[in-house]
C-alpha positions as semicolon CSV with decimal commas, in nm:
position;residue;x (nm);y (nm);z (nm)
1;X;11,252;14,322;11,872
2;X;11,446;14,148;12,147
3;X;11,286;14,172;12,490
4;X;11,388;14,066;12,839
5;X;11,126;14,020;13,110
6;X;11,238;13,976;13,470
7;X;11,051;13,819;13,763
8;X;11,249;13,717;14,071
9;X;11,061;13,389;14,118
10;X;10,828;13,169;13,913
11;X;10,781;12,912;14,188
12;X;10,436;12,755;14,187
13;X;10,435;12,821;14,561
14;X;10,421;13,195;14,485
15;X;10,130;13,415;14,390
16;X;9,959;13,500;14,060
17;X;10,265;13,644;13,878
18;X;10,431;13,301;13,881
19;X;10,147;13,194;13,649
20;X;10,057;13,513;13,465
21;X;10,412;13,611;13,365
22;X;10,509;13,277;13,206
23;X;10,173;13,280;13,025
24;X;10,245;13,630;12,891
25;X;10,590;13,516;12,779
26;X;10,436;13,215;12,603
27;X;10,194;13,441;12,419
28;X;10,463;13,690;12,320
29;X;10,674;13,410;12,173
30;X;10,372;13,288;11,976
31;X;10,311;13,634;11,826
32;X;10,671;13,666;11,710
33;X;10,854;13,850;11,989
34;X;11,211;13,738;12,064
35;X;11,144;13,705;12,437
36;X;11,357;13,587;12,731
37;X;11,229;13,528;13,083
38;X;11,497;13,588;13,345
39;X;11,439;13,459;13,698
40;X;11,620;13,324;14,002
41;X;11,632;12,950;14,058
42;X;11,358;12,827;14,291
43;X;11,169;12,511;14,381
44;X;10,876;12,402;14,163
45;X;10,955;12,648;13,885
46;X;10,658;12,709;13,656
47;X;10,831;12,656;13,323
48;X;10,578;12,430;13,153
49;X;10,409;12,726;12,979
50;X;10,729;12,792;12,784
51;X;10,765;12,437;12,655
52;X;10,729;12,410;12,280
53;X;10,770;12,785;12,226
54;X;11,065;12,995;12,108
55;X;11,079;13,172;12,446
56;X;11,413;13,153;12,625
57;X;11,468;13,102;12,997
58;X;11,762;13,255;13,182
59;X;11,798;13,114;13,533
60;X;12,005;13,314;13,779
61;X;12,164;13,164;14,086
62;X;12,104;13,319;14,426
63;X;12,454;13,465;14,434
64;X;12,439;13,617;14,086
65;X;12,585;13,967;14,115
66;X;12,468;14,288;13,951
67;X;12,785;14,284;13,738
68;X;12,704;13,936;13,611
69;X;12,348;14,044;13,525
70;X;12,489;14,346;13,343
71;X;12,728;14,129;13,141
72;X;12,443;13,899;13,041
73;X;12,206;14,182;12,944
74;X;12,472;14,353;12,731
75;X;12,581;14,029;12,566
76;X;12,223;13,958;12,455
77;X;12,168;14,314;12,325
78;X;11,811;14,347;12,445
79;X;11,605;14,630;12,295
80;X;11,362;14,652;12,586
81;X;11,332;14,526;12,944
82;X;11,011;14,462;13,138
83;X;11,030;14,438;13,519
84;X;10,750;14,228;13,664
85;X;10,738;14,382;14,013
86;X;10,904;14,647;14,231
87;X;11,065;14,706;14,574
88;X;11,312;14,416;14,566
89;X;11,675;14,517;14,524
90;X;11,731;14,303;14,214
91;X;11,461;14,492;14,019
92;X;11,633;14,820;14,100
93;X;11,967;14,673;13,994
94;X;11,830;14,576;13,652
95;X;11,673;14,920;13,613
96;X;12,008;15,085;13,690
97;X;12,167;14,870;13,420
98;X;11,893;14,968;13,174
99;X;11,935;15,340;13,241
100;X;12,313;15,318;13,230
101;X;12,298;15,171;12,878
102;X;11,992;15,361;12,751
103;X;11,772;15,054;12,729
104;X;11,404;15,152;12,769
105;X;11,226;14,967;13,048
106;X;10,870;14,897;13,154
107;X;10,764;14,850;13,516
108;X;10,473;14,621;13,598
109;X;10,379;14,689;13,963
110;X;10,173;14,368;14,002
111;X;9,965;14,526;14,277
112;X;10,262;14,658;14,475
113;X;10,136;15,018;14,441
114;X;9,784;14,942;14,559
115;X;9,679;15,125;14,879
116;X;9,658;14,805;15,085
117;X;10,005;14,692;14,976
118;X;10,153;15,036;15,048
119;X;10,009;15,019;15,400
120;X;10,216;14,707;15,471
121;X;10,571;14,782;15,600
122;X;10,468;15,141;15,536
123;X;10,778;15,325;15,658
124;X;11,017;15,089;15,484
125;X;10,835;15,150;15,154
126;X;10,826;15,526;15,209
127;X;11,202;15,522;15,254
128;X;11,252;15,307;14,944
129;X;11,025;15,540;14,746
130;X;11,237;15,840;14,847
131;X;11,570;15,667;14,783
132;X;11,510;15,499;14,447
133;X;11,162;15,366;14,371
134;X;10,995;15,690;14,264
135;X;11,283;15,772;14,031
136;X;11,265;15,423;13,880
137;X;10,892;15,468;13,816
138;X;10,914;15,823;13,680
139;X;11,192;15,734;13,433
140;X;11,025;15,419;13,298
141;X;10,906;15,418;12,938
142;X;10,572;15,292;13,063
143;X;10,396;15,157;13,372
144;X;10,220;14,834;13,275
145;X;9,895;14,807;13,475
146;X;9,638;14,531;13,453
147;X;9,326;14,741;13,516
148;X;9,198;15,099;13,514
149;X;9,179;15,086;13,895
150;X;9,551;15,016;13,919
151;X;9,626;15,305;13,683
152;X;9,425;15,540;13,905
153;X;9,626;15,430;14,208
154;X;9,951;15,492;14,019
155;X;9,832;15,844;13,931
156;X;9,730;15,907;14,294
157;X;10,099;15,876;14,384
158;X;10,190;16,161;14,149
159;X;10,350;15,935;13,889
160;X;10,309;16,090;13,543
161;X;10,473;15,812;13,339
162;X;10,251;15,675;13,057
163;X;10,042;15,381;13,178
164;X;9,919;15,094;12,966
165;X;9,608;14,903;13,073
166;X;9,642;14,540;12,964
167;X;9,483;14,261;13,170
168;X;9,649;13,934;13,256
169;X;9,572;13,655;13,015
170;X;9,494;13,291;13,074
171;X;9,508;12,986;12,854
172;X;9,134;12,933;12,839
173;X;9,184;12,592;12,676
174;X;9,349;12,485;13,001
175;X;9,042;12,589;13,204
176;X;8,752;12,442;13,005
177;X;8,398;12,544;13,086
178;X;8,183;12,277;13,246
179;X;7,898;12,161;13,024
180;X;7,665;12,013;13,285
181;X;7,556;12,057;13,646
182;X;7,621;11,688;13,711
183;X;7,900;11,637;13,963
184;X;7,877;11,995;14,092
185;X;7,885;12,004;14,472
186;X;7,719;12,252;14,706
187;X;8,062;12,391;14,766
188;X;8,205;12,742;14,792
189;X;8,567;12,745;14,681
190;X;8,846;12,978;14,787
191;X;9,163;12,895;14,593
192;X;9,457;13,132;14,619
193;X;9,754;13,214;14,837
194;X;9,646;13,186;15,199
195;X;9,737;13,533;15,322
196;X;9,578;13,795;15,545
197;X;9,527;14,015;15,236
198;X;9,278;13,765;15,094
199;X;9,003;13,824;15,349
200;X;8,965;13,457;15,441
201;X;8,862;13,537;15,800
202;X;8,567;13,735;15,665
203;X;8,459;13,444;15,447
204;X;8,471;13,212;15,748
205;X;8,266;13,455;15,959
206;X;8,011;13,520;15,684
207;X;7,954;13,149;15,624
208;X;7,931;13,087;15,999
209;X;7,641;13,334;16,008
210;X;7,437;13,144;15,752
211;X;7,550;12,781;15,745
212;X;7,277;12,659;15,983
213;X;7,026;12,753;15,713
214;X;7,230;12,562;15,452
215;X;7,380;12,263;15,633
216;X;7,434;12,077;15,306
217;X;7,676;12,349;15,183
218;X;8,048;12,372;15,263
219;X;8,349;12,599;15,214
220;X;8,680;12,468;15,083
221;X;8,989;12,687;15,133
222;X;9,280;12,572;14,917
223;X;9,630;12,717;14,892
224;X;9,966;12,762;15,055
225;X;10,085;13,023;15,300
226;X;10,267;13,080;15,626
227;X;10,207;12,776;15,852
228;X;10,132;12,997;16,155
229;X;9,864;13,187;15,966
230;X;9,707;12,869;15,831
231;X;9,701;12,727;16,184
232;X;9,529;13,043;16,312
233;X;9,255;12,998;16,050
234;X;9,207;12,635;16,152
235;X;9,173;12,741;16,515
236;X;8,915;13,003;16,413
237;X;8,714;12,734;16,233
238;X;8,731;12,513;16,544
239;X;8,620;12,794;16,777
240;X;8,317;12,848;16,556
241;X;8,243;12,475;16,555
242;X;8,266;12,464;16,175
243;X;8,511;12,175;16,130
244;X;8,257;11,970;15,933
245;X;8,164;12,259;15,705
246;X;8,494;12,441;15,635
247;X;8,803;12,257;15,514
248;X;9,150;12,410;15,471
249;X;9,356;12,207;15,225
250;X;9,701;12,220;15,058
251;X;9,736;12,367;14,708
252;X;9,650;12,168;14,398
253;X;9,775;12,207;14,042
254;X;9,703;12,097;13,687
255;X;9,402;11,875;13,624
256;X;9,328;11,847;13,998
257;X;9,294;12,225;14,016
258;X;9,062;12,240;13,714
259;X;8,852;11,958;13,859
260;X;8,820;12,149;14,188
261;X;8,696;12,458;14,003
262;X;8,447;12,261;13,797
263;X;8,297;12,071;14,091
264;X;8,238;12,391;14,294
265;X;7,910;12,582;14,276
266;X;8,068;12,917;14,365
267;X;8,411;13,077;14,381
268;X;8,485;13,343;14,643
269;X;8,786;13,575;14,668
270;X;8,702;13,835;14,936
271;X;9,034;14,014;14,900
272;X;9,146;14,344;15,051
273;X;9,355;14,412;14,740
274;X;9,418;14,261;14,395
275;X;9,561;14,425;14,088
276;X;9,392;14,155;13,878
277;X;9,311;13,820;14,040
278;X;9,417;13,533;13,813
279;X;9,208;13,282;14,005
280;X;8,895;13,482;13,930
281;X;8,955;13,451;13,556
282;X;9,039;13,080;13,593
283;X;8,720;13,006;13,788
284;X;8,507;13,201;13,542
285;X;8,666;13,021;13,248
286;X;8,561;12,693;13,411
287;X;8,202;12,819;13,433
288;X;8,199;12,902;13,805
289;X;8,018;13,220;13,919
290;X;8,239;13,446;14,130
291;X;8,191;13,656;14,442
292;X;8,469;13,910;14,495
293;X;8,515;14,265;14,624
294;X;8,547;14,616;14,489
295;X;8,911;14,601;14,603
296;X;8,958;14,384;14,293
297;X;8,916;14,520;13,938
298;X;8,616;14,304;13,855
299;X;8,327;14,550;13,847
300;X;8,244;14,384;13,514
301;X;8,079;14,106;13,717
302;X;7,808;14,350;13,824
303;X;7,793;14,521;13,484
304;X;7,727;14,192;13,306
305;X;7,528;14,026;13,587
306;X;7,767;13,731;13,579
307;X;7,872;13,749;13,945
308;X;7,902;13,966;14,255
309;X;8,154;14,246;14,318
310;X;8,078;14,382;14,665
311;X;8,215;14,633;14,915
312;X;8,412;14,419;15,158
313;X;8,239;14,344;15,487
314;X;8,111;14,035;15,664
315;X;7,756;14,162;15,621
316;X;7,789;14,219;15,244
317;X;7,965;13,887;15,197
318;X;7,694;13,703;15,389
319;X;7,426;13,873;15,177
320;X;7,596;13,779;14,847
321;X;7,655;13,420;14,960
322;X;7,293;13,384;15,068
323;X;7,167;13,526;14,737
324;X;7,387;13,289;14,537
325;X;7,311;12,981;14,747
326;X;6,934;13,033;14,723
327;X;6,944;13,099;14,350
328;X;6,780;12,851;14,117
329;X;7,044;12,602;13,998
330;X;6,966;12,672;13,632
331;X;7,015;13,045;13,684
332;X;7,342;12,991;13,870
333;X;7,461;12,759;13,592
334;X;7,371;13,024;13,332
335;X;7,578;13,284;13,521
336;X;7,873;13,047;13,504
337;X;7,831;12,988;13,132
338;X;7,820;13,364;13,067
339;X;8,125;13,411;13,288
340;X;8,321;13,165;13,077
341;X;8,219;13,342;12,757
342;X;8,327;13,678;12,904
343;X;8,675;13,545;12,988
344;X;8,717;13,383;12,648
345;X;8,636;13,710;12,473
346;X;8,843;13,941;12,693
347;X;9,122;13,756;12,874
348;X;9,262;13,493;12,640
349;X;9,642;13,508;12,664
350;X;9,691;13,543;12,287
351;X;9,486;13,862;12,275
352;X;9,682;13,996;12,572
353;X;10,011;13,911;12,401
354;X;9,907;14,097;12,084
355;X;9,832;14,409;12,289
356;X;10,163;14,380;12,472
357;X;10,350;14,346;12,142
358;X;10,176;14,663;12,021
359;X;10,292;14,837;12,340
360;X;10,652;14,730;12,275
361;X;10,632;14,858;11,916
362;X;10,495;15,191;12,039
363;X;10,788;15,232;12,279
364;X;11,059;15,121;12,038
365;X;10,930;15,257;11,708
366;X;10,730;15,560;11,825
367;X;10,420;15,430;11,650
368;X;10,073;15,578;11,702
369;X;9,962;15,594;12,065
370;X;9,759;15,275;12,136
371;X;9,410;15,324;12,278
372;X;9,505;15,131;12,593
373;X;9,789;15,371;12,683
374;X;9,699;15,653;12,919
């Protein structure tokens, strides 16, 4: 089979899809899919995952027209197209091309149909849904969701298209589990895009409520985002008198990122909405226990007693942080070790790629309905 997957940007400055999509493409190439990743040119493009694989990369220029995309897609004779987000005009253009030439397509919402996301620029999205987005979703061969929770939210919108439930995958070898408590700091790490959706203000407030009882602990907030928003967070930290206990730092990558995970006692992502949460899987793979919210599809943390998945509030976050901080170091270390094992067994990118290949075969060859298709 010959498959095209399209994501408008794979810049490292972007969110999780700029890491999860290239990793999926890498895995698909390794399991024998003739796969091409099409994207627009951007700074700091995350192409290293494709190196050494048979995956192809098609880079579009900013001024690439719909006609030029159509010519390329037809010339390559793709059997299937996977769109890695929605709303943006270029995704709709590719879908129009696919329907025009009877090429089946898959839509991966990447959290864009979650209630919190739909509440942002609400009227603009309602208009887009009426004009084209609902039709694009209803006529897709499949909606590719990363968790049962995301599938439920798709169904809540009245979309009856088949939904697959396949998580994001990570290269667990690239996020090795720590083997000792030596070098681990009394440090709570937030590492993600610095955005209002991530609940960072609540983390700051929760830690401010308890830090006087734990003056040897600190919070490190790492990522990129809008400068004005980052500045507002720094001002909040100053108003609370927490400059010595909460640091807001630029993003890190590669070995520096892994080192930051491994030297942190806890990882916290108090998000208002996540369709998956790549950083959660990365932290767990490194052996770091996680605190996150029920707005993220990580109820498995509670089910397996490997972390905390809480209803989002300052009070609940403070309670979870206090419980984790006061936990015996051996018990906290054990939680991290079990977290790493859980990720290895369930979220390795090769396993995810095999499932995705099965999904493609089901669509193209009308094979037996996979268990992960709803």
